[in-house]
């Protein structure tokens, strides 16, 4: 029994929704790391800003074209998640990155989308509006897949895949396959064509990850400074140095009565210095507590 095109299209649309949802969740490890470091330094917000813009465009396109509910559902979910990611990034971003991200959001997600909406909704009508809007969506879908090029360049330059999660690359590739077949069966090249490039970039990212992945590498945590141990160590070093100096002086210097008096004076001075160090240590610990 042959499966109809409509059934296959529906199946690929549902699979596309499910996998795209995992694509949206793939950056979670990145944001967990940002949370642990309390800083977003080393990561970029550009992919999330562009992904938000793409979701907004596809929702608009699906509402204009109609009969593409699968595009509305997943892009609405993506829109909400991308807003959360950008907000989380801004909370932990350095001042410079925070300013650049806000400017980028205002320029792309507010100004650019508003301009596209105004021009297509008020100046175009019917099939022409759908066609032009489809071209616009296709161009910016390509931008979503091209956005990781900055990360790819960084991976090659640093020879480290730390900032390119494998899970995101894998799910992007799988999602591109599903949406390609959905667009092909729907005879909508605006959906199918961008996912060809998405598949290529996804495979490239996975290959680079396997090449530059460094197993067993961990982010070095700053050492914890124990002031108690430092003060004990200082006193021990002084005590040891005094013992060594005293023994060497007794061995090398003739021990006549005058020399003995000098040695005793030196020993008493060293002992006095040790007592002062102990008192300084006790005062330091008292002030600390």
XYZ file of C-alpha atoms in Angstrom:
289
model
C 0.000 0.000 0.000
C 1.528 3.268 -1.139
C 1.752 6.145 1.319
C 0.269 9.365 0.014
C 2.294 12.555 -0.330
C 0.024 14.310 2.176
C 0.729 11.670 4.839
C 4.491 11.838 4.242
C 4.382 15.626 4.391
C 2.542 15.460 7.712
C 5.001 12.903 9.099
C 8.034 14.998 8.132
C 6.326 18.106 9.514
C 5.720 16.438 12.888
C 9.256 15.015 12.986
C 10.544 18.467 12.039
C 8.636 19.958 14.981
C 9.999 17.401 17.434
C 13.607 17.641 16.289
C 13.482 21.435 16.021
C 12.291 21.494 19.614
C 15.433 19.596 20.604
C 17.436 22.089 18.522
C 15.974 24.830 20.700
C 16.973 22.925 23.829
C 20.465 22.013 22.594
C 22.134 25.240 23.882
C 21.041 24.482 27.461
C 24.498 23.059 28.429
C 26.025 26.313 27.200
C 23.780 28.365 29.461
C 24.387 25.999 32.375
C 28.096 26.704 31.924
C 27.398 30.444 31.752
C 25.424 30.156 34.996
C 28.249 28.287 36.732
C 30.848 30.800 35.551
C 28.540 33.742 36.243
C 29.743 35.183 32.942
C 28.802 34.827 29.266
C 32.294 35.845 28.164
C 33.541 33.597 25.349
C 30.073 33.033 23.900
C 28.127 34.989 21.284
C 24.507 36.135 21.291
C 24.273 36.570 17.507
C 22.903 33.050 16.742
C 20.061 33.518 19.253
C 19.140 36.985 17.990
C 19.021 35.740 14.397
C 17.107 32.608 15.419
C 14.519 34.844 17.114
C 14.217 36.943 13.973
C 13.842 33.821 11.831
C 11.085 32.473 14.094
C 9.191 35.767 13.851
C 9.447 35.752 10.047
C 8.292 32.134 9.678
C 5.284 32.744 11.932
C 4.338 35.718 9.770
C 4.901 33.683 6.590
C 2.815 30.748 7.868
C -0.044 33.043 8.865
C -0.056 34.667 5.413
C 0.262 31.440 3.413
C -2.096 29.347 5.575
C -2.329 25.542 5.779
C 1.151 25.312 7.319
C 0.234 24.968 10.984
C 3.374 22.923 11.721
C 5.414 26.041 10.940
C 3.418 28.149 13.397
C 3.651 25.696 16.309
C 7.403 25.114 16.343
C 8.331 28.712 15.554
C 6.115 29.995 18.372
C 7.921 27.661 20.777
C 11.263 28.752 19.323
C 10.354 32.426 19.721
C 9.650 31.998 23.442
C 12.825 29.973 24.038
C 15.060 32.407 22.125
C 13.713 35.319 24.153
C 14.619 33.404 27.313
C 18.133 32.652 26.019
C 18.789 36.271 25.071
C 17.517 37.509 28.441
C 19.706 34.984 30.265
C 22.721 35.997 28.163
C 22.159 39.683 28.887
C 21.978 39.007 32.625
C 25.493 37.514 32.713
C 27.087 39.382 29.801
C 29.905 41.926 30.299
C 28.871 45.530 29.795
C 30.301 45.766 26.277
C 28.648 42.535 25.074
C 25.398 43.511 26.747
C 25.311 46.840 24.892
C 26.100 45.213 21.537
C 23.411 42.551 22.067
C 20.734 45.118 22.925
C 21.629 47.171 19.840
C 21.553 44.077 17.663
C 18.150 43.019 19.016
C 16.705 46.482 18.409
C 18.125 46.669 14.894
C 17.246 43.140 13.731
C 14.250 41.951 15.757
C 12.504 45.299 16.064
C 13.512 47.637 13.241
C 14.216 45.097 10.464
C 11.163 42.955 11.207
C 8.950 46.022 11.508
C 10.194 47.284 8.132
C 9.581 43.914 6.438
C 6.118 43.652 7.980
C 5.173 47.174 6.890
C 6.427 46.773 3.300
C 4.894 43.334 2.696
C 1.610 43.853 4.511
C 0.691 47.299 3.222
C 2.398 47.434 -0.187
C 1.896 43.856 -1.420
C -1.243 41.745 -1.745
C -2.311 38.182 -2.449
C 0.141 35.709 -3.964
C 2.759 38.407 -4.516
C 2.953 39.044 -0.762
C 3.419 35.323 -0.050
C 6.099 35.030 -2.738
C 8.159 38.018 -1.577
C 7.814 37.090 2.083
C 8.889 33.534 1.229
C 12.076 34.855 -0.399
C 12.790 36.991 2.662
C 12.272 34.006 4.976
C 14.545 31.874 2.828
C 17.354 34.465 2.957
C 17.210 34.792 6.710
C 16.943 31.044 7.213
C 20.249 30.878 5.390
C 21.548 33.474 7.854
C 20.538 31.203 10.742
C 22.667 28.424 9.291
C 25.516 30.793 8.366
C 25.570 32.397 11.850
C 27.667 29.553 13.359
C 30.459 30.429 10.910
C 31.851 32.725 13.595
C 32.027 29.782 15.990
C 33.575 27.580 13.272
C 36.269 30.203 12.687
C 36.929 30.374 16.425
C 37.193 26.576 16.668
C 39.746 26.454 13.833
C 41.718 29.406 15.205
C 41.871 28.147 18.806
C 41.949 24.458 17.834
C 39.359 23.825 20.518
C 35.680 22.808 20.226
C 34.808 24.093 23.702
C 32.367 26.732 22.446
C 30.649 24.570 19.789
C 28.305 22.023 21.403
C 28.077 18.778 19.430
C 24.409 18.300 20.379
C 23.431 21.571 18.684
C 25.257 20.663 15.468
C 23.718 17.179 15.425
C 20.133 18.321 15.918
C 20.552 21.166 13.411
C 21.657 18.640 10.787
C 18.788 16.259 11.560
C 16.285 19.118 11.580
C 17.557 20.332 8.199
C 16.889 16.884 6.715
C 13.306 16.774 8.013
C 12.393 20.284 6.884
C 13.999 19.732 3.499
C 11.710 16.788 2.795
C 8.720 18.662 4.228
C 9.378 21.600 1.896
C 10.027 19.276 -1.038
C 6.764 17.350 -0.517
C 4.906 20.644 0.011
C 6.476 22.021 -3.192
C 7.683 24.987 -1.180
C 11.281 25.739 -2.141
C 11.398 28.590 0.364
C 11.426 25.907 3.059
C 13.415 23.215 1.222
C 16.393 25.154 -0.197
C 17.774 26.766 3.011
C 17.901 23.364 4.663
C 20.331 22.089 2.027
C 22.845 24.623 3.322
C 21.793 23.806 6.877
C 22.664 20.153 6.318
C 26.093 21.050 4.880
C 27.004 23.392 7.753
C 25.705 20.931 10.328
C 27.898 18.131 8.987
C 30.882 20.520 8.831
C 30.428 21.498 12.483
C 30.244 17.865 13.600
C 33.429 17.040 11.671
C 35.258 20.000 13.256
C 34.030 18.952 16.685
C 35.456 15.456 16.228
C 38.759 16.887 14.972
C 39.302 19.525 17.658
C 37.567 17.902 20.605
C 40.024 17.439 23.464
C 38.855 14.540 25.637
C 39.349 14.911 29.344
C 39.948 18.668 29.238
C 38.389 20.597 32.046
C 38.012 24.275 32.726
C 40.551 25.207 35.368
C 38.961 26.658 38.448
C 40.817 29.440 40.289
C 42.612 28.063 43.371
C 41.065 28.766 46.741
C 43.437 30.767 48.922
C 43.547 29.544 52.534
C 44.923 32.343 54.691
C 45.341 30.027 57.684
C 47.624 27.708 55.730
C 49.615 30.640 54.339
C 50.282 32.105 57.780
C 51.295 28.667 59.186
C 53.585 28.152 56.214
C 55.297 31.499 56.731
C 55.985 30.729 60.389
C 57.303 27.261 59.554
C 59.640 28.654 56.904
C 61.024 31.238 59.311
C 61.506 28.593 62.008
C 63.257 26.229 59.589
C 65.529 28.959 58.222
C 66.517 29.974 61.745
C 67.416 26.394 62.646
C 69.514 25.973 59.496
C 71.307 29.270 59.978
C 72.017 28.488 63.625
C 73.438 25.018 62.906
C 75.600 26.320 60.075
C 76.995 29.100 62.216
C 77.887 26.681 64.995
C 79.633 24.375 62.532
C 81.606 26.908 60.580
C 82.493 29.507 63.202
C 85.031 28.767 65.988
C 83.188 28.469 69.256
C 85.226 30.640 71.554
C 83.598 32.640 74.326
C 83.129 35.812 72.257
C 81.704 33.890 69.350
C 79.410 31.968 71.691
C 78.039 35.222 73.031
C 77.443 36.481 69.494
C 75.753 33.196 68.572
C 73.500 33.375 71.612
C 72.621 36.984 70.748
C 71.725 35.963 67.186
C 69.668 33.006 68.447
C 67.792 35.238 70.856
C 67.141 37.758 68.088
C 65.801 35.039 65.791
C 63.598 33.710 68.591
C 62.327 37.234 69.159
C 61.503 37.548 65.462
C 59.625 34.232 65.560
C 57.606 35.407 68.560
C 56.736 38.617 66.713
C 55.608 36.550 63.692
C 53.407 34.434 65.941
C 51.870 37.551 67.494
C 51.258 39.016 64.011
C 49.631 35.737 62.951
C 47.336 35.718 66.008
C 46.365 39.368 65.442
C 45.643 38.614 61.750
C 43.404 35.641 62.639
C 41.583 37.668 65.296
C 40.934 40.536 62.864
C 39.793 38.014 60.202
C 37.263 36.394 62.573
